[in-house]
PDB file of C-alpha atoms in Angstrom:
ATOM      1  CA  MET Q   1       0.000   0.000   0.000  1.00 77.00           C
ATOM      2  CA  GLU Q   2       2.941   2.301   0.614  1.00 88.00           C
ATOM      3  CA  ALA Q   3       3.848   2.055  -3.082  1.00 91.00           C
ATOM      4  CA  LEU Q   4       0.379   3.283  -4.045  1.00 92.00           C
ATOM      5  CA  ARG Q   5       0.543   6.165  -1.589  1.00 93.00           C
ATOM      6  CA  LYS Q   6       3.960   7.245  -2.886  1.00 94.00           C
ATOM      7  CA  THR Q   7       2.871   6.919  -6.528  1.00 95.00           C
ATOM      8  CA  VAL Q   8      -0.191   9.101  -5.951  1.00 95.00           C
ATOM      9  CA  ILE Q   9       1.757  11.725  -3.991  1.00 95.00           C
ATOM     10  CA  VAL Q  10       4.598  11.889  -6.527  1.00 95.00           C
ATOM     11  CA  GLY Q  11       2.137  12.076  -9.449  1.00 95.00           C
ATOM     12  CA  CYS Q  12       0.227  14.932  -7.832  1.00 95.00           C
ATOM     13  CA  LEU Q  13       3.452  16.749  -6.940  1.00 95.00           C
ATOM     14  CA  ILE Q  14       4.788  16.478 -10.489  1.00 93.00           C
ATOM     15  CA  TYR Q  15       1.549  17.827 -11.878  1.00 93.00           C
ATOM     16  CA  GLY Q  16       1.258  20.674  -9.381  1.00 92.00           C
ATOM     17  CA  LEU Q  17       4.914  21.703  -9.312  1.00 93.00           C
ATOM     18  CA  TYR Q  18       5.075  21.853 -13.099  1.00 91.00           C
ATOM     19  CA  GLY Q  19       2.099  24.230 -13.060  1.00 88.00           C
ATOM     20  CA  LEU Q  20       3.715  26.291 -10.320  1.00 90.00           C
ATOM     21  CA  MET Q  21       6.986  26.497 -12.276  1.00 91.00           C
ATOM     22  CA  SER Q  22       5.095  27.690 -15.352  1.00 89.00           C
ATOM     23  CA  LEU Q  23       3.358  30.310 -13.183  1.00 86.00           C
ATOM     24  CA  LEU Q  24       6.706  31.601 -11.938  1.00 90.00           C
ATOM     25  CA  GLN Q  25       8.397  31.504 -15.362  1.00 91.00           C
ATOM     26  CA  LEU Q  26       5.569  32.416 -17.737  1.00 88.00           C
ATOM     27  CA  GLY Q  27       3.122  34.166 -15.439  1.00 85.00           C
ATOM     28  CA  THR Q  28       0.432  31.600 -16.288  1.00 84.00           C
ATOM     29  CA  PHE Q  29      -0.457  28.476 -14.316  1.00 85.00           C
ATOM     30  CA  ILE Q  30      -0.284  25.613 -16.829  1.00 87.00           C
ATOM     31  CA  PRO Q  31       0.162  22.067 -15.534  1.00 87.00           C
ATOM     32  CA  PRO Q  32       1.305  19.402 -17.988  1.00 87.00           C
ATOM     33  CA  LEU Q  33      -2.214  18.559 -19.217  1.00 83.00           C
ATOM     34  CA  PRO Q  34      -1.095  15.889 -21.730  1.00 88.00           C
ATOM     35  CA  ILE Q  35       0.402  13.702 -18.982  1.00 92.00           C
ATOM     36  CA  LYS Q  36      -2.828  13.584 -16.938  1.00 92.00           C
ATOM     37  CA  PRO Q  37      -4.117  10.317 -18.488  1.00 93.00           C
ATOM     38  CA  PHE Q  38      -0.680   8.754 -18.086  1.00 94.00           C
ATOM     39  CA  LEU Q  39      -0.663   9.667 -14.391  1.00 95.00           C
ATOM     40  CA  PHE Q  40      -4.117   8.100 -14.072  1.00 95.00           C
ATOM     41  CA  ALA Q  41      -2.827   4.994 -15.837  1.00 95.00           C
ATOM     42  CA  THR Q  42       0.091   4.882 -13.402  1.00 96.00           C
ATOM     43  CA  PHE Q  43      -2.313   5.137 -10.445  1.00 96.00           C
ATOM     44  CA  LEU Q  44      -4.413   2.334 -11.924  1.00 95.00           C
ATOM     45  CA  ILE Q  45      -1.468   0.021 -12.603  1.00 95.00           C
ATOM     46  CA  THR Q  46      -0.040   0.608  -9.132  1.00 95.00           C
ATOM     47  CA  TYR Q  47      -3.449  -0.059  -7.582  1.00 94.00           C
ATOM     48  CA  VAL Q  48      -3.800  -3.334  -9.516  1.00 92.00           C
ATOM     49  CA  VAL Q  49      -0.316  -4.443  -8.433  1.00 92.00           C
ATOM     50  CA  VAL Q  50      -0.790  -3.681  -4.720  1.00 91.00           C
ATOM     51  CA  SER Q  51      -4.359  -4.963  -4.462  1.00 87.00           C
ATOM     52  CA  GLN Q  52      -4.024  -8.389  -6.053  1.00 83.00           C
ATOM     53  CA  LYS Q  53      -5.109 -10.166  -2.872  1.00 78.00           C
ATOM     54  CA  ASP Q  54      -7.973  -7.818  -1.977  1.00 77.00           C
ATOM     55  CA  PHE Q  55     -11.381  -9.411  -2.096  1.00 74.00           C
ATOM     56  CA  SER Q  56     -14.126  -7.053  -3.064  1.00 79.00           C
ATOM     57  CA  PRO Q  57     -14.909  -7.823  -6.714  1.00 84.00           C
ATOM     58  CA  LEU Q  58     -17.588  -5.185  -7.342  1.00 87.00           C
ATOM     59  CA  LEU Q  59     -15.529  -2.451  -5.736  1.00 88.00           C
ATOM     60  CA  ARG Q  60     -12.430  -3.373  -7.727  1.00 89.00           C
ATOM     61  CA  ILE Q  61     -14.334  -3.707 -11.003  1.00 92.00           C
ATOM     62  CA  SER Q  62     -16.024  -0.320 -10.602  1.00 92.00           C
ATOM     63  CA  LEU Q  63     -12.655   1.302  -9.806  1.00 93.00           C
ATOM     64  CA  LEU Q  64     -10.989  -0.396 -12.789  1.00 94.00           C
ATOM     65  CA  VAL Q  65     -13.772   0.655 -15.169  1.00 95.00           C
ATOM     66  CA  TRP Q  66     -13.840   4.197 -13.792  1.00 95.00           C
ATOM     67  CA  MET Q  67     -10.082   4.694 -14.057  1.00 95.00           C
ATOM     68  CA  THR Q  68      -9.831   3.046 -17.488  1.00 95.00           C
ATOM     69  CA  THR Q  69     -12.599   5.193 -18.948  1.00 94.00           C
ATOM     70  CA  LEU Q  70     -11.211   8.268 -17.194  1.00 93.00           C
ATOM     71  CA  ILE Q  71      -7.923   7.744 -19.023  1.00 93.00           C
ATOM     72  CA  PHE Q  72      -9.786   7.985 -22.333  1.00 92.00           C
ATOM     73  CA  VAL Q  73     -11.863  11.067 -21.420  1.00 90.00           C
ATOM     74  CA  GLY Q  74     -10.447  13.999 -23.365  1.00 83.00           C
ATOM     75  CA  GLN Q  75      -8.099  14.060 -26.289  1.00 82.00           C
ATOM     76  CA  TYR Q  76      -4.689  13.737 -24.637  1.00 85.00           C
ATOM     77  CA  PHE Q  77      -4.351   9.948 -24.474  1.00 86.00           C
ATOM     78  CA  VAL Q  78      -5.898   9.358 -27.904  1.00 87.00           C
ATOM     79  CA  GLU Q  79      -3.905  12.223 -29.409  1.00 86.00           C
ATOM     80  CA  PHE Q  80      -0.704  10.466 -28.389  1.00 84.00           C
ATOM     81  CA  PHE Q  81      -1.476   7.424 -30.568  1.00 86.00           C
ATOM     82  CA  PHE Q  82      -3.617   8.635 -33.481  1.00 87.00           C
ATOM     83  CA  ASP Q  83      -3.672  11.334 -36.133  1.00 87.00           C
ATOM     84  CA  HIS Q  84      -5.790  14.494 -36.030  1.00 87.00           C
ATOM     85  CA  THR Q  85      -8.681  13.050 -38.092  1.00 90.00           C
ATOM     86  CA  THR Q  86      -9.062  10.015 -35.839  1.00 89.00           C
ATOM     87  CA  VAL Q  87      -8.863  12.180 -32.711  1.00 88.00           C
ATOM     88  CA  ASP Q  88     -11.560  14.480 -34.101  1.00 90.00           C
ATOM     89  CA  LEU Q  89     -13.772  11.481 -34.900  1.00 91.00           C
ATOM     90  CA  TYR Q  90     -13.166  10.101 -31.409  1.00 90.00           C
ATOM     91  CA  LEU Q  91     -13.970  13.390 -29.648  1.00 88.00           C
ATOM     92  CA  ASN Q  92     -17.215  13.904 -31.553  1.00 89.00           C
ATOM     93  CA  ASN Q  93     -18.592  10.349 -31.582  1.00 89.00           C
ATOM     94  CA  VAL Q  94     -16.949   8.102 -28.999  1.00 91.00           C
ATOM     95  CA  GLU Q  95     -15.790  10.329 -26.153  1.00 90.00           C
ATOM     96  CA  PRO Q  96     -19.310  11.304 -24.946  1.00 89.00           C
ATOM     97  CA  VAL Q  97     -20.116   7.598 -24.502  1.00 91.00           C
ATOM     98  CA  VAL Q  98     -16.815   7.026 -22.680  1.00 92.00           C
ATOM     99  CA  LEU Q  99     -17.556  10.024 -20.439  1.00 91.00           C
ATOM    100  CA  MET Q 100     -20.989   8.661 -19.491  1.00 91.00           C
ATOM    101  CA  GLY Q 101     -19.436   5.241 -18.836  1.00 93.00           C
ATOM    102  CA  SER Q 102     -16.919   6.897 -16.563  1.00 93.00           C
ATOM    103  CA  VAL Q 103     -19.705   8.740 -14.728  1.00 92.00           C
ATOM    104  CA  ALA Q 104     -21.668   5.490 -14.266  1.00 93.00           C
ATOM    105  CA  ALA Q 105     -18.588   3.637 -12.993  1.00 94.00           C
ATOM    106  CA  PHE Q 106     -17.813   6.485 -10.573  1.00 94.00           C
ATOM    107  CA  ILE Q 107     -21.343   6.373  -9.177  1.00 93.00           C
ATOM    108  CA  ALA Q 108     -21.086   2.595  -8.745  1.00 93.00           C
ATOM    109  CA  LEU Q 109     -17.710   3.007  -7.045  1.00 94.00           C
ATOM    110  CA  VAL Q 110     -18.985   5.645  -4.611  1.00 93.00           C
ATOM    111  CA  TYR Q 111     -22.120   3.639  -3.834  1.00 92.00           C
ATOM    112  CA  LYS Q 112     -20.227   0.404  -3.171  1.00 91.00           C
ATOM    113  CA  LEU Q 113     -17.449   2.151  -1.231  1.00 91.00           C
ATOM    114  CA  ILE Q 114     -19.720   4.027   1.166  1.00 90.00           C
ATOM    115  CA  ARG Q 115     -21.793   0.886   1.731  1.00 88.00           C
ATOM    116  CA  GLU Q 116     -18.763  -1.246   2.527  1.00 87.00           C
ATOM    117  CA  MET Q 117     -17.289   1.430   4.784  1.00 86.00           C
ATOM    118  CA  GLY Q 118     -20.499   1.463   6.805  1.00 82.00           C
ATOM    119  CA  TYR Q 119     -21.402   5.113   6.405  1.00 82.00           C
ATOM    120  CA  ARG Q 120     -24.792   6.085   7.775  1.00 80.00           C
ATOM    121  CA  SER Q 121     -27.220   9.005   7.389  1.00 81.00           C
ATOM    122  CA  MET Q 122     -25.635  12.153   5.930  1.00 81.00           C
ATOM    123  CA  GLN Q 123     -22.285  10.459   5.330  1.00 81.00           C
ATOM    124  CA  TYR Q 124     -24.095   7.889   3.203  1.00 79.00           C
ATOM    125  CA  TYR Q 125     -26.516  10.093   1.292  1.00 84.00           C
ATOM    126  CA  LEU Q 126     -24.451  13.232   0.630  1.00 88.00           C
ATOM    127  CA  PRO Q 127     -21.690  11.638  -1.535  1.00 86.00           C
ATOM    128  CA  LEU Q 128     -24.296   9.462  -3.242  1.00 84.00           C
ATOM    129  CA  ILE Q 129     -26.589  12.393  -4.099  1.00 89.00           C
ATOM    130  CA  ILE Q 130     -23.674  14.471  -5.390  1.00 88.00           C
ATOM    131  CA  SER Q 131     -22.401  11.613  -7.547  1.00 86.00           C
ATOM    132  CA  LEU Q 132     -25.915  10.976  -8.893  1.00 87.00           C
ATOM    133  CA  ALA Q 133     -26.312  14.683  -9.707  1.00 88.00           C
ATOM    134  CA  ILE Q 134     -23.328  14.381 -12.041  1.00 87.00           C
ATOM    135  CA  ILE Q 135     -25.410  12.543 -14.676  1.00 85.00           C
ATOM    136  CA  PRO Q 136     -27.969  15.251 -15.478  1.00 88.00           C
ATOM    137  CA  LEU Q 137     -25.392  18.031 -15.090  1.00 86.00           C
ATOM    138  CA  THR Q 138     -22.969  16.328 -17.475  1.00 82.00           C
ATOM    139  CA  ILE Q 139     -25.754  15.834 -20.014  1.00 81.00           C
ATOM    140  CA  LEU Q 140     -26.919  19.435 -19.547  1.00 83.00           C
ATOM    141  CA  PHE Q 141     -23.480  21.022 -19.935  1.00 78.00           C
ATOM    142  CA  LYS Q 142     -22.295  18.482 -22.558  1.00 72.00           C
ATOM    143  CA  ASP Q 143     -18.878  18.718 -20.971  1.00 75.00           C
ATOM    144  CA  GLN Q 144     -16.909  17.041 -18.227  1.00 83.00           C
ATOM    145  CA  PHE Q 145     -17.025  20.202 -16.092  1.00 86.00           C
ATOM    146  CA  ALA Q 146     -19.750  18.804 -13.784  1.00 88.00           C
ATOM    147  CA  PHE Q 147     -18.046  15.413 -13.634  1.00 91.00           C
ATOM    148  CA  ASP Q 148     -14.727  16.944 -12.606  1.00 91.00           C
ATOM    149  CA  TRP Q 149     -16.283  19.026  -9.843  1.00 91.00           C
ATOM    150  CA  GLY Q 150     -18.390  16.068  -8.740  1.00 92.00           C
ATOM    151  CA  ILE Q 151     -15.231  13.974  -8.312  1.00 94.00           C
ATOM    152  CA  ILE Q 152     -13.580  16.784  -6.376  1.00 94.00           C
ATOM    153  CA  ILE Q 153     -16.545  17.315  -4.033  1.00 93.00           C
ATOM    154  CA  VAL Q 154     -17.077  13.592  -3.382  1.00 93.00           C
ATOM    155  CA  ALA Q 155     -13.343  13.078  -2.731  1.00 95.00           C
ATOM    156  CA  PHE Q 156     -13.338  16.033  -0.325  1.00 95.00           C
ATOM    157  CA  LEU Q 157     -16.371  14.642   1.512  1.00 92.00           C
ATOM    158  CA  LEU Q 158     -14.815  11.176   1.778  1.00 92.00           C
ATOM    159  CA  PHE Q 159     -11.580  12.731   3.051  1.00 93.00           C
ATOM    160  CA  LEU Q 160     -13.493  14.812   5.580  1.00 91.00           C
ATOM    161  CA  PHE Q 161     -15.583  11.862   6.789  1.00 87.00           C
ATOM    162  CA  GLU Q 162     -12.454   9.736   7.217  1.00 87.00           C
ATOM    163  CA  ARG Q 163     -10.719  12.439   9.245  1.00 85.00           C
ATOM    164  CA  LEU Q 164     -13.770  12.966  11.467  1.00 82.00           C
ATOM    165  CA  LYS Q 165     -14.153   9.262  12.165  1.00 76.00           C
ATOM    166  CA  LYS Q 166     -13.708   8.658  15.873  1.00 63.00           C
ATOM    167  CA  ALA Q 167     -13.732   4.911  16.274  1.00 62.00           C
ATOM    168  CA  SER Q 168     -12.226   2.314  13.982  1.00 63.00           C
ATOM    169  CA  SER Q 169      -9.592   2.877  11.366  1.00 68.00           C
ATOM    170  CA  THR Q 170     -10.224   2.370   7.671  1.00 72.00           C
ATOM    171  CA  GLU Q 171      -9.593  -1.073   6.250  1.00 83.00           C
ATOM    172  CA  GLU Q 172      -6.609  -1.306   3.934  1.00 84.00           C
ATOM    173  CA  ILE Q 173      -8.745  -2.357   0.960  1.00 86.00           C
ATOM    174  CA  HIS Q 174     -10.788   0.845   1.258  1.00 88.00           C
ATOM    175  CA  GLU Q 175      -7.768   2.988   2.013  1.00 90.00           C
ATOM    176  CA  LYS Q 176      -6.175   2.004  -1.309  1.00 91.00           C
ATOM    177  CA  ILE Q 177      -9.274   3.046  -3.227  1.00 93.00           C
ATOM    178  CA  LEU Q 178      -9.480   6.299  -1.289  1.00 93.00           C
ATOM    179  CA  PHE Q 179      -5.867   7.088  -2.242  1.00 94.00           C
ATOM    180  CA  VAL Q 180      -6.716   6.670  -5.916  1.00 95.00           C
ATOM    181  CA  ILE Q 181      -9.829   8.858  -5.583  1.00 96.00           C
ATOM    182  CA  TYR Q 182      -7.855  11.525  -3.706  1.00 96.00           C
ATOM    183  CA  GLY Q 183      -5.106  11.481  -6.342  1.00 96.00           C
ATOM    184  CA  VAL Q 184      -7.580  11.875  -9.198  1.00 96.00           C
ATOM    185  CA  ALA Q 185      -9.311  14.703  -7.319  1.00 96.00           C
ATOM    186  CA  VAL Q 186      -6.065  16.578  -6.634  1.00 96.00           C
ATOM    187  CA  ILE Q 187      -4.981  16.363 -10.281  1.00 95.00           C
ATOM    188  CA  THR Q 188      -8.457  17.453 -11.364  1.00 94.00           C
ATOM    189  CA  VAL Q 189      -8.344  20.458  -8.999  1.00 94.00           C
ATOM    190  CA  ILE Q 190      -4.941  21.421 -10.365  1.00 92.00           C
ATOM    191  CA  GLU Q 191      -6.241  21.123 -13.919  1.00 91.00           C
ATOM    192  CA  ARG Q 192      -9.379  23.145 -13.133  1.00 88.00           C
ATOM    193  CA  MET Q 193      -7.181  25.870 -11.592  1.00 83.00           C
ATOM    194  CA  THR Q 194      -5.849  26.585 -15.091  1.00 83.00           C
ATOM    195  CA  TYR Q 195      -9.347  27.699 -16.074  1.00 78.00           C
ATOM    196  CA  LEU Q 196      -9.682  29.917 -13.003  1.00 72.00           C
ATOM    197  CA  ILE Q 197      -6.252  31.566 -12.944  1.00 64.00           C
TER     198      ILE Q 197
END
């Protein structure tokens, strides 16, 4: 699990520090956007390696589907392998389906995770309602804007609920998944900062 934690921290630091360096040198905060899907792929591969003995099939499958589809959301990963015409075809015809698949897998992941972690009342319903609200908002905006902010808000809530927990500690199987969610959220916040700054 330590390898996953280090991978996520180093990936987030690379992404954030590169943006900070560009802010200092160029006066504009620009993280290395094209490496985002490769960082996500690194998180996914590290998770698969360190969680081979974990037993929670639905949780693992939803995380694998979410991360795999998340890698293909946007043009950066596809742009690396294909020409401009294929990328344009992908962005107009395939990417919206991949985005909705990623949203569905994220909702399944959040639902299964909060059930297995034993959340009750507000801790159960708040992340679930926010993740479910992503579907109509993503369809309405026809962009991944709502999905990105949904991931960020749900990750923040999960982080907050874990820190406020008084009794038992989090099981290692859930902690690994939380690290991946936190890493994706941090990179997404850094990316969204480029649109704000």
